[in-house]
Structure formats: structure tokens, C-alpha cells
mmCIF file of C-alpha atoms and ligand atoms in Angstrom:
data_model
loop_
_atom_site.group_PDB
_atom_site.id
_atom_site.type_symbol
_atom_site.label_atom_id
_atom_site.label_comp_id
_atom_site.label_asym_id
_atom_site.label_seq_id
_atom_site.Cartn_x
_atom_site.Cartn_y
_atom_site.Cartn_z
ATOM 1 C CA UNK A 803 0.000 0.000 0.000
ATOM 2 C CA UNK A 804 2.806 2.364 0.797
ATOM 3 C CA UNK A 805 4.564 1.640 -2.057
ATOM 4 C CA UNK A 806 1.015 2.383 -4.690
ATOM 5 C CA UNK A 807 0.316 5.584 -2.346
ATOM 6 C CA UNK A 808 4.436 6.704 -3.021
ATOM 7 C CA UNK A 809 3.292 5.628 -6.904
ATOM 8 C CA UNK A 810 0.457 7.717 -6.801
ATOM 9 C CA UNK A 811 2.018 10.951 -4.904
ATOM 10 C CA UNK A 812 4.718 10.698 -7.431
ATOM 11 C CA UNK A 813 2.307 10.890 -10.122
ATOM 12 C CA UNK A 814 0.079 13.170 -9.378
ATOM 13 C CA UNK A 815 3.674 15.820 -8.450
ATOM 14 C CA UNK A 816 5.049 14.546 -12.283
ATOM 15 C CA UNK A 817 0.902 15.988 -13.165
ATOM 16 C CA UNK A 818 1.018 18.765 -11.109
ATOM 17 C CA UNK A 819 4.388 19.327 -12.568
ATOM 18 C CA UNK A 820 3.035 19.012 -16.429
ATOM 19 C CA UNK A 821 0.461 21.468 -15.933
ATOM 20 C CA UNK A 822 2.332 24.034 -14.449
ATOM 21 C CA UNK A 823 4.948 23.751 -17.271
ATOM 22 C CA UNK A 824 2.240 24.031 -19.956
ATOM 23 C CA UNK A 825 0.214 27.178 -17.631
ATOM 24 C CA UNK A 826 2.963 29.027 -16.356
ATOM 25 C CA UNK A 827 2.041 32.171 -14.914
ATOM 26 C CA UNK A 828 5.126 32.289 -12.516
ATOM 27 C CA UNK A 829 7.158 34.705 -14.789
ATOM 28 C CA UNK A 830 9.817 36.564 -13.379
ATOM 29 C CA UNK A 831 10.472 39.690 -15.552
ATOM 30 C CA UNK A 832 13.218 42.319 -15.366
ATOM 31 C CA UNK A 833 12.871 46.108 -16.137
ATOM 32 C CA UNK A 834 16.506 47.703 -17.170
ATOM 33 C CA UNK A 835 15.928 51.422 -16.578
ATOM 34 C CA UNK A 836 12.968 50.715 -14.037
ATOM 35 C CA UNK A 837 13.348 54.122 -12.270
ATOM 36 C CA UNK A 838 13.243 56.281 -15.160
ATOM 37 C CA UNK A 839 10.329 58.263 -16.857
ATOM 38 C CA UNK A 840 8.924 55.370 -18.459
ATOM 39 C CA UNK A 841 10.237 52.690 -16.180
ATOM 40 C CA UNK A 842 8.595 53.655 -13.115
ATOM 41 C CA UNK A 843 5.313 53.751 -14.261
ATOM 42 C CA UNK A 844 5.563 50.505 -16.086
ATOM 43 C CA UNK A 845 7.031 49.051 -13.288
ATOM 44 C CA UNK A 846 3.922 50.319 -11.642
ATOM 45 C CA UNK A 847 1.834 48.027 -13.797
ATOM 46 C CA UNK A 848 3.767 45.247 -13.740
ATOM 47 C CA UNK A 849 3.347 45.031 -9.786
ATOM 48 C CA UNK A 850 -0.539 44.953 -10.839
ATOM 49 C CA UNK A 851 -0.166 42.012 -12.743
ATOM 50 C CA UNK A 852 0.058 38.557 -10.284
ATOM 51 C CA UNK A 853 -1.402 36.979 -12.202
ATOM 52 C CA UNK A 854 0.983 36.269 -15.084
ATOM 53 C CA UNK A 855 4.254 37.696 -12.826
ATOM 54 C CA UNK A 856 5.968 36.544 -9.535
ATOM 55 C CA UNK A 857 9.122 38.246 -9.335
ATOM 56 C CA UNK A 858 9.971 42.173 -10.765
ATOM 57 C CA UNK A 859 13.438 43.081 -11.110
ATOM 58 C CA UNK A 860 14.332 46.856 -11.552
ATOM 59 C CA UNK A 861 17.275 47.666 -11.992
ATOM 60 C CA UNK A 862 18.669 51.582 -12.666
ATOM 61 C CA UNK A 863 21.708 53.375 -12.275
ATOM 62 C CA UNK A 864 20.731 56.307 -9.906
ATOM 63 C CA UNK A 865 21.293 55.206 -6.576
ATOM 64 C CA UNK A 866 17.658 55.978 -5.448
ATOM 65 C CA UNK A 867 16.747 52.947 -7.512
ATOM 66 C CA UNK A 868 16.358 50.772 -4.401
ATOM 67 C CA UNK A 869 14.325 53.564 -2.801
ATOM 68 C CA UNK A 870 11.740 52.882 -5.838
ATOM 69 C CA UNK A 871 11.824 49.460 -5.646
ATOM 70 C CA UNK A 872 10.753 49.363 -2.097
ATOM 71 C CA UNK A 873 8.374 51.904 -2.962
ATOM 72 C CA UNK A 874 6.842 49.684 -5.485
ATOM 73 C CA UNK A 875 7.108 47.160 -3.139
ATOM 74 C CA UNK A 876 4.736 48.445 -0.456
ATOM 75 C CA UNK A 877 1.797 47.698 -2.906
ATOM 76 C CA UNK A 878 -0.103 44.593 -1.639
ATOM 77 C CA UNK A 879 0.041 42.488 -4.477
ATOM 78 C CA UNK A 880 1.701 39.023 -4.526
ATOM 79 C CA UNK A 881 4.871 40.127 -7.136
ATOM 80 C CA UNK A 882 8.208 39.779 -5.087
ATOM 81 C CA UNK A 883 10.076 43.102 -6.194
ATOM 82 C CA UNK A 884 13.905 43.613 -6.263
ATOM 83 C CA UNK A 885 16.269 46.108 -7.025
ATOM 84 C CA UNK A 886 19.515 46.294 -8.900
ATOM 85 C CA UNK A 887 21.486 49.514 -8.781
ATOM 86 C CA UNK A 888 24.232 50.360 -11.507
ATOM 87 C CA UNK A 889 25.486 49.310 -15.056
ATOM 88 C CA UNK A 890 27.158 46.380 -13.440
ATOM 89 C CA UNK A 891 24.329 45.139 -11.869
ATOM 90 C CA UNK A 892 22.458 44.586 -15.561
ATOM 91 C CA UNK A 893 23.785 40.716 -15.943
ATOM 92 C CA UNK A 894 22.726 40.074 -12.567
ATOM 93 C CA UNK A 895 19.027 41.356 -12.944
ATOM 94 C CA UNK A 896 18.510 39.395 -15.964
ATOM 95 C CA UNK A 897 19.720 35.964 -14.799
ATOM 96 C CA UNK A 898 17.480 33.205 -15.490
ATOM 97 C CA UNK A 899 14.460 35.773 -15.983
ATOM 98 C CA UNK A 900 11.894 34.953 -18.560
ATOM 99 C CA UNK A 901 11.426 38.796 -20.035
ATOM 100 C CA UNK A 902 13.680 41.672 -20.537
ATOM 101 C CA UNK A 903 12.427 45.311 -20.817
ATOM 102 C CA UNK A 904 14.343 47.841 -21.922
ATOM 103 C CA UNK A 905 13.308 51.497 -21.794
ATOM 104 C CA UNK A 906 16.611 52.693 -19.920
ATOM 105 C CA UNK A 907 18.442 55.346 -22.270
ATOM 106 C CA UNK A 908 18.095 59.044 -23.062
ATOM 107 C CA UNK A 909 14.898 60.950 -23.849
ATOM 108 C CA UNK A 910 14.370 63.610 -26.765
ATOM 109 C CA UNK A 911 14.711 67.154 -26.481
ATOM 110 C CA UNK A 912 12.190 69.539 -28.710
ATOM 111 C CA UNK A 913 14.306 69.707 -32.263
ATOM 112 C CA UNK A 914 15.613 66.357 -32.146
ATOM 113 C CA UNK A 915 14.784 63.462 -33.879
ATOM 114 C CA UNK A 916 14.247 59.704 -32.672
ATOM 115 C CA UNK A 917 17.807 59.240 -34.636
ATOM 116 C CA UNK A 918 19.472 62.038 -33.041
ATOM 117 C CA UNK A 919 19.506 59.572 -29.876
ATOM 118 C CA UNK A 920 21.635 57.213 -31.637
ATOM 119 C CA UNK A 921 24.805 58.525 -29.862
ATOM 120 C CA UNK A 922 23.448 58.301 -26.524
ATOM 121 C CA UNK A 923 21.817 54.666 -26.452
ATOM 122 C CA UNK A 924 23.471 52.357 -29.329
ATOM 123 C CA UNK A 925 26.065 51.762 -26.391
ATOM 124 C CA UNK A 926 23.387 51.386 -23.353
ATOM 125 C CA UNK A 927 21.625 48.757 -25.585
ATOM 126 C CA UNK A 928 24.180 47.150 -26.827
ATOM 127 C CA UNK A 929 25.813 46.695 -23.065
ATOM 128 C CA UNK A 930 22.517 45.011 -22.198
ATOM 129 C CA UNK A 931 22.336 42.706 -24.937
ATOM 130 C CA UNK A 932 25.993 41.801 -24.162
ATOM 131 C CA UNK A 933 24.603 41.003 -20.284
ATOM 132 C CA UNK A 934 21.594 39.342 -21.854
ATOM 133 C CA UNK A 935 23.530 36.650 -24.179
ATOM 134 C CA UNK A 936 25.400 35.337 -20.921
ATOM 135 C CA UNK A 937 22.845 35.560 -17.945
ATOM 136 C CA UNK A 938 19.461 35.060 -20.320
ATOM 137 C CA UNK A 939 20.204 34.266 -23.777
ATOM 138 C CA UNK A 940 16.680 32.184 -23.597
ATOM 139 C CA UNK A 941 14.120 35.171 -22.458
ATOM 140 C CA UNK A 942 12.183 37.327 -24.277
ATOM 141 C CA UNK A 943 13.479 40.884 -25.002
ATOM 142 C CA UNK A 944 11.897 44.076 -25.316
ATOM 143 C CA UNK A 945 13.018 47.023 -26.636
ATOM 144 C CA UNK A 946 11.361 50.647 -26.055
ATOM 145 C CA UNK A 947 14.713 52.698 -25.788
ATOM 146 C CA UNK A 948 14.941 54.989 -29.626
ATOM 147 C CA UNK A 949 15.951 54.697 -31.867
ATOM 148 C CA UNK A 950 14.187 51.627 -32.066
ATOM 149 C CA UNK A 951 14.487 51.402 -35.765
ATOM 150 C CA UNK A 952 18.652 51.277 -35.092
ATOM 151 C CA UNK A 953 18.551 49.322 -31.813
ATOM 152 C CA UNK A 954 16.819 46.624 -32.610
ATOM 153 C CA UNK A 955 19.353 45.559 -34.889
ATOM 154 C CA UNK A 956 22.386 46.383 -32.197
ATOM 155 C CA UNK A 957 20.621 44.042 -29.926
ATOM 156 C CA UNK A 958 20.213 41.209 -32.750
ATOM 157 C CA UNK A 959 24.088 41.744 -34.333
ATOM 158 C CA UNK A 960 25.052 41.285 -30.554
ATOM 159 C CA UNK A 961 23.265 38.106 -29.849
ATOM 160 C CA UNK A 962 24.151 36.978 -33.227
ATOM 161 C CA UNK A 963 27.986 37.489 -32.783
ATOM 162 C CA UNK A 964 27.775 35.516 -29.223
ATOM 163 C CA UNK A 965 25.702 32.620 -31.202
ATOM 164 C CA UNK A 966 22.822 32.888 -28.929
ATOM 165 C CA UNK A 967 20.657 34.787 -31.725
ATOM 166 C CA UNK A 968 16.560 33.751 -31.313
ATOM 167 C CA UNK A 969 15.003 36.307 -33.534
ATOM 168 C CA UNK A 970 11.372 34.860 -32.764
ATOM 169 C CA UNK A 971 12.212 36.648 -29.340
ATOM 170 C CA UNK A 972 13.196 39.654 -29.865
ATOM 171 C CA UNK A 973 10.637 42.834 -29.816
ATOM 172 C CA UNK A 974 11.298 46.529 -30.603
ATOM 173 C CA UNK A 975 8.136 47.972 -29.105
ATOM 174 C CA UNK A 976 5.933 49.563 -31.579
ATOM 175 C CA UNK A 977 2.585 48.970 -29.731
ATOM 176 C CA UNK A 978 2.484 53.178 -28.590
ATOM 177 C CA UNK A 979 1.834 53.634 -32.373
ATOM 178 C CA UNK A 980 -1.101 51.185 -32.130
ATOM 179 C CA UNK A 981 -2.176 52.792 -29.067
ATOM 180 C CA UNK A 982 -2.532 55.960 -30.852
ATOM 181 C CA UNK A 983 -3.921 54.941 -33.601
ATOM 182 C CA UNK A 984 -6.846 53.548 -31.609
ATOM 183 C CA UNK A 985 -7.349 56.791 -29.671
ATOM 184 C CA UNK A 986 -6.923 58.850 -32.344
ATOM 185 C CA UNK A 987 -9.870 57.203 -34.824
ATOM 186 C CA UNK A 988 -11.882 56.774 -32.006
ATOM 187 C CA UNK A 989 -12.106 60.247 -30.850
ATOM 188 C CA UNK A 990 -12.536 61.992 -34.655
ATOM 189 C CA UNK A 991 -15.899 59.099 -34.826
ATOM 190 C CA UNK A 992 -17.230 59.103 -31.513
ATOM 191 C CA UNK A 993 -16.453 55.056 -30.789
ATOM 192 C CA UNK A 994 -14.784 53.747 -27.653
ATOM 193 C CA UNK A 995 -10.983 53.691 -28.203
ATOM 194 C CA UNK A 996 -10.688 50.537 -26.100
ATOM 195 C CA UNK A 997 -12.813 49.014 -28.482
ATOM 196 C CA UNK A 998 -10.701 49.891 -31.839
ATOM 197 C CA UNK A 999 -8.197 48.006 -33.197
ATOM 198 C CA UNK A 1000 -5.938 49.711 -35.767
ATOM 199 C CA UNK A 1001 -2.864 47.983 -37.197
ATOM 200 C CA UNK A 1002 0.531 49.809 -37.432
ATOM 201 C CA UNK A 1003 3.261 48.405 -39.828
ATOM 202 C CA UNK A 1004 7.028 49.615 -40.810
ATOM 203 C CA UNK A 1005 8.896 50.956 -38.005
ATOM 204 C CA UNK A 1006 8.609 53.510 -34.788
ATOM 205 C CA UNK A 1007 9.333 57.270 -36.248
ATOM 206 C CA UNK A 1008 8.355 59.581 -38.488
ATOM 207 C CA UNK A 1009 7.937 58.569 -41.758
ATOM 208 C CA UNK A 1010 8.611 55.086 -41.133
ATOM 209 C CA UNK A 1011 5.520 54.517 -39.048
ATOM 210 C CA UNK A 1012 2.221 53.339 -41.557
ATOM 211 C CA UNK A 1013 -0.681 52.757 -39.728
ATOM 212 C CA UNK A 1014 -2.945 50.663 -41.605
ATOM 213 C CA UNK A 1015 -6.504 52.252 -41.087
ATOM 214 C CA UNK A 1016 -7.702 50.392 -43.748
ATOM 215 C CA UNK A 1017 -7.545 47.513 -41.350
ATOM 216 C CA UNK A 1018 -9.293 49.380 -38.775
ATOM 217 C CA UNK A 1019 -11.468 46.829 -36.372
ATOM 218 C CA UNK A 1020 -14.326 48.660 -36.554
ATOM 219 C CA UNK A 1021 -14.245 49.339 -39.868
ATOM 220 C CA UNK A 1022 -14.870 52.838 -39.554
ATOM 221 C CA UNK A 1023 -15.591 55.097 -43.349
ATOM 222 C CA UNK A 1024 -12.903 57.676 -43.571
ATOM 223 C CA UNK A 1025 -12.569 60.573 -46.107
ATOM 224 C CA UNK A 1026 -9.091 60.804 -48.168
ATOM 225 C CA UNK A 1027 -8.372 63.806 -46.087
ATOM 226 C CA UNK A 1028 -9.501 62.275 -42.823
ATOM 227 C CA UNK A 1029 -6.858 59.094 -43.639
ATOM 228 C CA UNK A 1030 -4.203 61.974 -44.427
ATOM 229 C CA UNK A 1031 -4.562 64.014 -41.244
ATOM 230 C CA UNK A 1032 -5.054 61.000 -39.005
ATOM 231 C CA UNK A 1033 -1.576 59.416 -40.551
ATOM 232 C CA UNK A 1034 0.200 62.573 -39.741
ATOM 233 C CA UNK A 1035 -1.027 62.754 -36.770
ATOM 234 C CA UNK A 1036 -0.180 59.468 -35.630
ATOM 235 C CA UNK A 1037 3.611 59.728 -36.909
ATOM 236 C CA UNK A 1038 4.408 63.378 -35.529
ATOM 237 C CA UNK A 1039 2.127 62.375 -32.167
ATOM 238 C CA UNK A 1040 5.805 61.731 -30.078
ATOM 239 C CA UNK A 1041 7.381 64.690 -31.313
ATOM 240 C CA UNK A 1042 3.920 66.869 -30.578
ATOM 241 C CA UNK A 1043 4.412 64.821 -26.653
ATOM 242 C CA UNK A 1044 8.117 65.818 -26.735
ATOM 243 C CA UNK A 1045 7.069 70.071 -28.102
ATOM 244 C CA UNK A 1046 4.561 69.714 -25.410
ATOM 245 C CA UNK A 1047 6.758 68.475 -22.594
ATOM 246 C CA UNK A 1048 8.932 71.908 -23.273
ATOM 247 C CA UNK A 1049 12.441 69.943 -22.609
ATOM 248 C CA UNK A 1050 11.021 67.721 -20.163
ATOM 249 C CA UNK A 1051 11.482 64.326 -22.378
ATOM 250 C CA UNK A 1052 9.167 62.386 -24.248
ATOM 251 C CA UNK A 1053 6.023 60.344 -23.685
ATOM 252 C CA UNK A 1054 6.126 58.492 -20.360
ATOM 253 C CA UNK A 1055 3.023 57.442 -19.270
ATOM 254 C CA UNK A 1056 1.506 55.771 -22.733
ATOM 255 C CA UNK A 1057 4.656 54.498 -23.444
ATOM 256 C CA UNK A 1058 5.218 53.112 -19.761
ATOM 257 C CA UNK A 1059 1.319 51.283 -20.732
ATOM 258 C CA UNK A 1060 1.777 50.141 -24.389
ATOM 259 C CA UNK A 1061 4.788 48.701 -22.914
ATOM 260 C CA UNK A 1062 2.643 46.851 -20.567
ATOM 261 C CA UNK A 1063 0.615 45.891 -22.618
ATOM 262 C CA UNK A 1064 3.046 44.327 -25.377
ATOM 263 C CA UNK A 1065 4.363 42.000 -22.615
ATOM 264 C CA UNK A 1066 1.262 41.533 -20.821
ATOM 265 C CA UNK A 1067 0.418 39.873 -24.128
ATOM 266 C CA UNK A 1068 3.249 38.247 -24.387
ATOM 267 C CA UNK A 1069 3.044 36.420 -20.993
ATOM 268 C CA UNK A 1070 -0.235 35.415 -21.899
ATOM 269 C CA UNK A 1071 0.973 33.833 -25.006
ATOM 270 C CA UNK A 1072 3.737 32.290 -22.999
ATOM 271 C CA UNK A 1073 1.234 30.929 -21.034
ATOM 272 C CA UNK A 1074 -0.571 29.671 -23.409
ATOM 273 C CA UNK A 1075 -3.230 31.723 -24.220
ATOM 274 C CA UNK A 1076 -4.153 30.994 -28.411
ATOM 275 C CA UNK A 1077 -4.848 33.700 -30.821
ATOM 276 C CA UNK A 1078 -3.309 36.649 -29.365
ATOM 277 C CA UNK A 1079 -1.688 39.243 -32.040
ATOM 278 C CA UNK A 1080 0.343 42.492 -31.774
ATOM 279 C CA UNK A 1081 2.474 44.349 -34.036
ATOM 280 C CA UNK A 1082 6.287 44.980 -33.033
ATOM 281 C CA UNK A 1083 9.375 45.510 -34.874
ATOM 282 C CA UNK A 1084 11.181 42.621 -35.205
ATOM 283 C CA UNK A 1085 14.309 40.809 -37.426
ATOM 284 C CA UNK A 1086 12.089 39.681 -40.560
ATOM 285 C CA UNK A 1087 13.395 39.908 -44.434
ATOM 286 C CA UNK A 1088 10.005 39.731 -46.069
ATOM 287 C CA UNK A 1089 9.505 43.026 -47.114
ATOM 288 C CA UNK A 1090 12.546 44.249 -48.653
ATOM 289 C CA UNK A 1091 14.499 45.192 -45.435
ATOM 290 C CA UNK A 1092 16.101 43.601 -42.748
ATOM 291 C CA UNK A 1093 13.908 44.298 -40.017
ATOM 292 C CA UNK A 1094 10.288 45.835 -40.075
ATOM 293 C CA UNK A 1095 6.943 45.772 -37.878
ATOM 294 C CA UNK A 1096 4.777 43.519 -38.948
ATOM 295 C CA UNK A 1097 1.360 41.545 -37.394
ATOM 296 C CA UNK A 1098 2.519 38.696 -35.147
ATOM 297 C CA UNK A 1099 0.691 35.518 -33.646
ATOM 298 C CA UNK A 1100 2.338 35.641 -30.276
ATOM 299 C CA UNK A 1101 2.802 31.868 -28.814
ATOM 300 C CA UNK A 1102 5.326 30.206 -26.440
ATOM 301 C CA UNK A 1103 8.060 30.987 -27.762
ATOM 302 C CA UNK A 1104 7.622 34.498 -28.673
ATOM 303 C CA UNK A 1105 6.966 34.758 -32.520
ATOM 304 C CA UNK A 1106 4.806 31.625 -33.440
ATOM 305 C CA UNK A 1107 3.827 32.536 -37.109
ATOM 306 C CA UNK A 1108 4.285 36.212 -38.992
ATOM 307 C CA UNK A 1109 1.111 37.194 -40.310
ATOM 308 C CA UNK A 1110 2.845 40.096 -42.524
ATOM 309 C CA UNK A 1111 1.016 43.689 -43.273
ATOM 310 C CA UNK A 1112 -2.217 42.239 -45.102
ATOM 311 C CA UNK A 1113 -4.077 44.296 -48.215
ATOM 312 C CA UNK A 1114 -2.739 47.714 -48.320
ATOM 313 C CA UNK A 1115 -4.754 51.150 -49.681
ATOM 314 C CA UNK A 1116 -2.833 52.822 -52.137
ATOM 315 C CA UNK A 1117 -2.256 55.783 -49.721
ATOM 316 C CA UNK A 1118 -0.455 53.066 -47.536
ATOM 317 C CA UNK A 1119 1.617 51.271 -50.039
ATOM 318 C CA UNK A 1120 2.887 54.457 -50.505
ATOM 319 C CA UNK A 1121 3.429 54.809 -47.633
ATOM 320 C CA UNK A 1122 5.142 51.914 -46.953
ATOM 321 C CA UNK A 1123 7.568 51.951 -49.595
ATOM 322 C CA UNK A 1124 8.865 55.408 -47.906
ATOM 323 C CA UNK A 1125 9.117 53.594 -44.706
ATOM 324 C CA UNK A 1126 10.778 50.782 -46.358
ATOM 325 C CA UNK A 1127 13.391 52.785 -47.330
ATOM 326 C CA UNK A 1128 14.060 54.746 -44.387
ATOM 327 C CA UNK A 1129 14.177 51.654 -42.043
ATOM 328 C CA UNK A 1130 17.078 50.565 -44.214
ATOM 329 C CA UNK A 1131 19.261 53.348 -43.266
ATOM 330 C CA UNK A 1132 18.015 53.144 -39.524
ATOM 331 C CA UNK A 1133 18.965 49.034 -39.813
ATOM 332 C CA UNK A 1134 22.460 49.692 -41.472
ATOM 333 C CA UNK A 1135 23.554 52.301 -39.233
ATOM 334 C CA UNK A 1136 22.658 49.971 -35.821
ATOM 335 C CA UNK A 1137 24.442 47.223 -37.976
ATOM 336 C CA UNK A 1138 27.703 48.935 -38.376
ATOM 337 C CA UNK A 1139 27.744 49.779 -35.259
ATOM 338 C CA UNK A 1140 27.991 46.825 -33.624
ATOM 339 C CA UNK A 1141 30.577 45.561 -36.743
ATOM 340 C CA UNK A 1142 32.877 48.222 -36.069
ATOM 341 C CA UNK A 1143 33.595 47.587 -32.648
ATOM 342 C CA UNK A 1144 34.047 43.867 -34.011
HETATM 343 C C1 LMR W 537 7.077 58.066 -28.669
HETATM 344 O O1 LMR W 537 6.614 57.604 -29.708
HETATM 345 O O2 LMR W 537 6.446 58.866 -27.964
HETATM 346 C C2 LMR W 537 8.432 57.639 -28.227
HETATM 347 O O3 LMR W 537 9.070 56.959 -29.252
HETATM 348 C C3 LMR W 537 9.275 58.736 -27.676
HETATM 349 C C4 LMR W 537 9.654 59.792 -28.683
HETATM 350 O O4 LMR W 537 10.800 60.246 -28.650
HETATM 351 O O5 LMR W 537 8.813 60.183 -29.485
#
């Protein structure tokens, strides 16, 4: 009998033990640059979120950064919160975690564009990814530091040069532009911006954002000049946040949620939650550049299938081709930055 009940125990832990692996919702996720403008507040969410996250690592370099962890921590939710304070702290932070956000970096200034922060984070990315490849070369990675369009690629020509490359799981965040979009149809037709879905393809600035309204879930009817305003709009709307912020940075608080959201969405998929679809900017050749944002089926492992851009308008085929050709530089200049340092 003892031996049938040790059977049984056994069986029911290797069960147990199945399950859990298959439902995960035990993720541990670390936030590099958790105490800045967009960090804070994001690591604000991610305390909110026990149900898909156990453990939140920030880690900053101002050495208040443990102050803001066990700020964080006072909230009564079940997420175990820990903080990691300095440059040399990144590799330790992302040990064995599951997901990697990076908004750490420098803001813009009114005048500047999303490239003209090249100089300040290629390195601050590209120091991360270095930590990454040896303490977490298996976790999923996302990027909201600018340029995205260039870092991306620093992160991916890292990984790829330590042999630990996973392109399927790495995500230059896009979703703000989706976030936008939403708001931005919603409120010219009167509809409930939670409610509308609006696709956005290419990259993350200027010109090299497309958002598809076409696509628009709703379909809403918009006039030529309607789909012209609205596009402008939704590419100039972080350089109207940064005008507006008078030298004070860029957004913060939308970015800090769309980049809850992404990986909120991404922990669900890693769960194992079916059928759940974002856009992001991601390594992916299809379209006549290196790296582009495109519709993804989210699954497991990060990427589970590319669904691509869909049926274009004419307005946004022309659009795209722009974008196309301005990602290009943005890839090849992240590209040769990594090469050049060898
Ligand atoms: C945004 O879209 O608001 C961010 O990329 C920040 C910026 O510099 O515009």
C-alpha cells in the first residue's frame, strides 16, 4: 500500500508538474531602466499584474533605484520586487528571468529626432544585450529605448555574434503607435478607443511609421483627407508629446502602458493563451528590409507565425515603400555599429 500511495504521490507531483509547465504564470520579468520616466510607471503596472508575474526586477543606475523598488514594493500584491542599482548590476538582474524590458536610455529634447539619440543609447543597448547573451540568452526581449528602428538591430548583431541569436524573441516595441492609432480614430468618430483596433506596420518614427486604417477593427468610413490628417497625426504624435513636454522628455506614461501591454500579451501567449496578435518591430526579411513591424501571432516561444502587413490602400503602399526605405538606413547604421567595434 505504501509503495502504490508513493506511486500515486509521485504521479500526481510529475501531473502537477506538467500542468504548471504548460500554464505558467510564474514569470519573473526584469525592467533595465525601471526608475526612469517610463520605467517607473511601467514598473507600476507590472506590480498589478500577479497573475501572469511573480518576481519584478528593476534595476537603474541612480542610486535611489532601491528607494523605488521598495516603494513599489509596499503595494499589496503578490509580485516579489527587487532592485539592482548600476550598469554592473544589468547581468545580474537578468539571470534566469523569462522577459527583458528595456526602456533605460536618453529621452528627446524639442528639435531632435528619434535618430538624433543614436549617440546616446546604441552603447546602453548594446551593453545590455551583451549582459543578456550570458545571464538570459533564452528570455524574451523588449526594446522601447529609440531609436528603435537602429537598436533593434544592435541588440540582434550582438546576440548573433555571441551565437545565442533567437530572432522569434526579440521585440522593438511599436505597440504606442497602435495605441494611438486607436485613440486617435476613435475620438474623430465618436467610438470607444478601447474598443478599436488599428494595425501599425514599418517601423517607430516619423515617416517610417504606416498605420494601416484600412484595417481598422471597426471598420470605420474615412474621407481621403480624414486618412491623411489621421496618418500625420499618428507619426508626428511623439514629437507633438516631446514640443509639449517643453524639454522635459518624451512620452512616459503611454509608453510606460503600451509597454505593458506588449508584454502583458506576451506572458499570456507564454502561457498559453491561443490567438493573441500584436504588431512589433522585429528581425524579418520579407519586405525588402532587414527588419520591419509587422502583425505577429504571439505563442510560447515568442513569434509563433508572422502574419505580414495584409491588403494595403494605395495611400499606404505608398506609404510603406517610404518607410521601407528609411528603415534601411536606420537598420544599417545599428548594424555597423555593432561591426565596427568587431
Ligand atoms: C514616442 O513615440 O512617444 C516615443 O518613441 C518617444 C519619442 O521620442 O517620441
Amino acid at each position: 500500500l505504501g509503495r502504490l500511495l508513493h506511486r500515486s504521490i509521485k504521479a500526481k507531483h510529475i501531473f502537477a508538474r506538467n500542468l504548471s509547465l504548460t500554464h505558467r504564470n510564474d514569470f519573473k520579468v526584469t525592467v533595465i531602466g525601471g526608475v526612469g520616466g517610463i520605467g517607473a510607471p511601467l514598473c507600476l503596472l507590472l506590480k498589478l499584474q500577479p497573475d501572469l508575474i511573480t518576481e519584478l526586477y528593476i534595476q537603474d543606475l541612480v542610486k535611489w533605484t532601491p528607494g523605488v523598488a521598495l516603494d513599489i514594493s509596499h503595494i499589496n500584491t503578490p509580485v516579489k520586487v527587487k532592485a539592482f542599482t548600476g550598469a554592473d548590476q544589468v547581468r545580474e538582474a537578468c539571470r534566469g528571468t523569462d522577459l527583458v524590458i528595456i526602456p533605460g536610455g536618453v529621452p528627446r529634447k524639442p528639435g531632435m529626432t528619434r535618430d538624433d539619440l543614436f549617440g546616446a543609447n546604441a552603447s546602453v543597448v548594446r551593453d545590455v544585450a551583451v549582459a543578456c547573451a550570458d545571464a538570459c540568452p533564452d528570455a524574451l526581449i523588449n526594446i522601447i529605448t529609440n531609436p528603435v528602428n537602429s537598436v533593434v538591430p544592435i541588440f540582434c548583431e550582438v546576440m548573433r555574434k555571441a551565437g545565442k541569436l533567437n530572432p522569434a524573441k526579440i521585440f522593438g516595441i511599436s505597440t504606442l503607435d497602435l495605441v494611438r492609432s486607436s485613440t486617435f480614430v476613435a475620438n474623430l468618430k465618436g467610438l470607444d478607443p478601447s474598443k478599436v483596433v488599428v494595425p501599425s506596420v514599418g517601423g517607430h518614427s516619423g515617416i517610417s511609421i504606416v498605420p494601416l486604417l484600412s484595417q481598422c477593427q471597426p471598420q470605420v468610413s474615412l474621407t481621403p483627407d480624414e486618412i491623411k490628417t489621421l496618418t500625420t497625426n499618428i507619426q508626428q504624435a511623439g514629437t507633438n508629446v516631446v514640443k509639449a513636454k517643453v524639454g522635459a522628455g518624451s512620452a512616459q506614461l503611454a509608453m510606460a502602458f503600451a509597454g505593458a501591454r506588449f508584454a502583458f500579451n506576451l506572458l499570456r501567449a507564454k502561457k498559453g493563451e491561443s490567438n493573441i496578435i500584436e504588431c512589433a518591430f522585429t528581425l524579418n526579411n520579407s519586405h525588402g528590409t532587414k527588419y520591419i513591424s509587422s502583425r505577429l501571432l504571439l505563442g510560447k516561444n515568442g513569434i509563433e507565425k508572422d502574419l505580414g502587413i495584409g491588403k494595403l490602400s494605395d495611400f499606404e503602399q505608398e506609404n510603406f515603400k517610404k518607410a521601407i526605405e528609411a528603415i534601411k538606413k536606420n537598420v544599417a547604421k545599428g548594424e555597423q555599429f555593432v561591426n565596427k567595434i568587431g
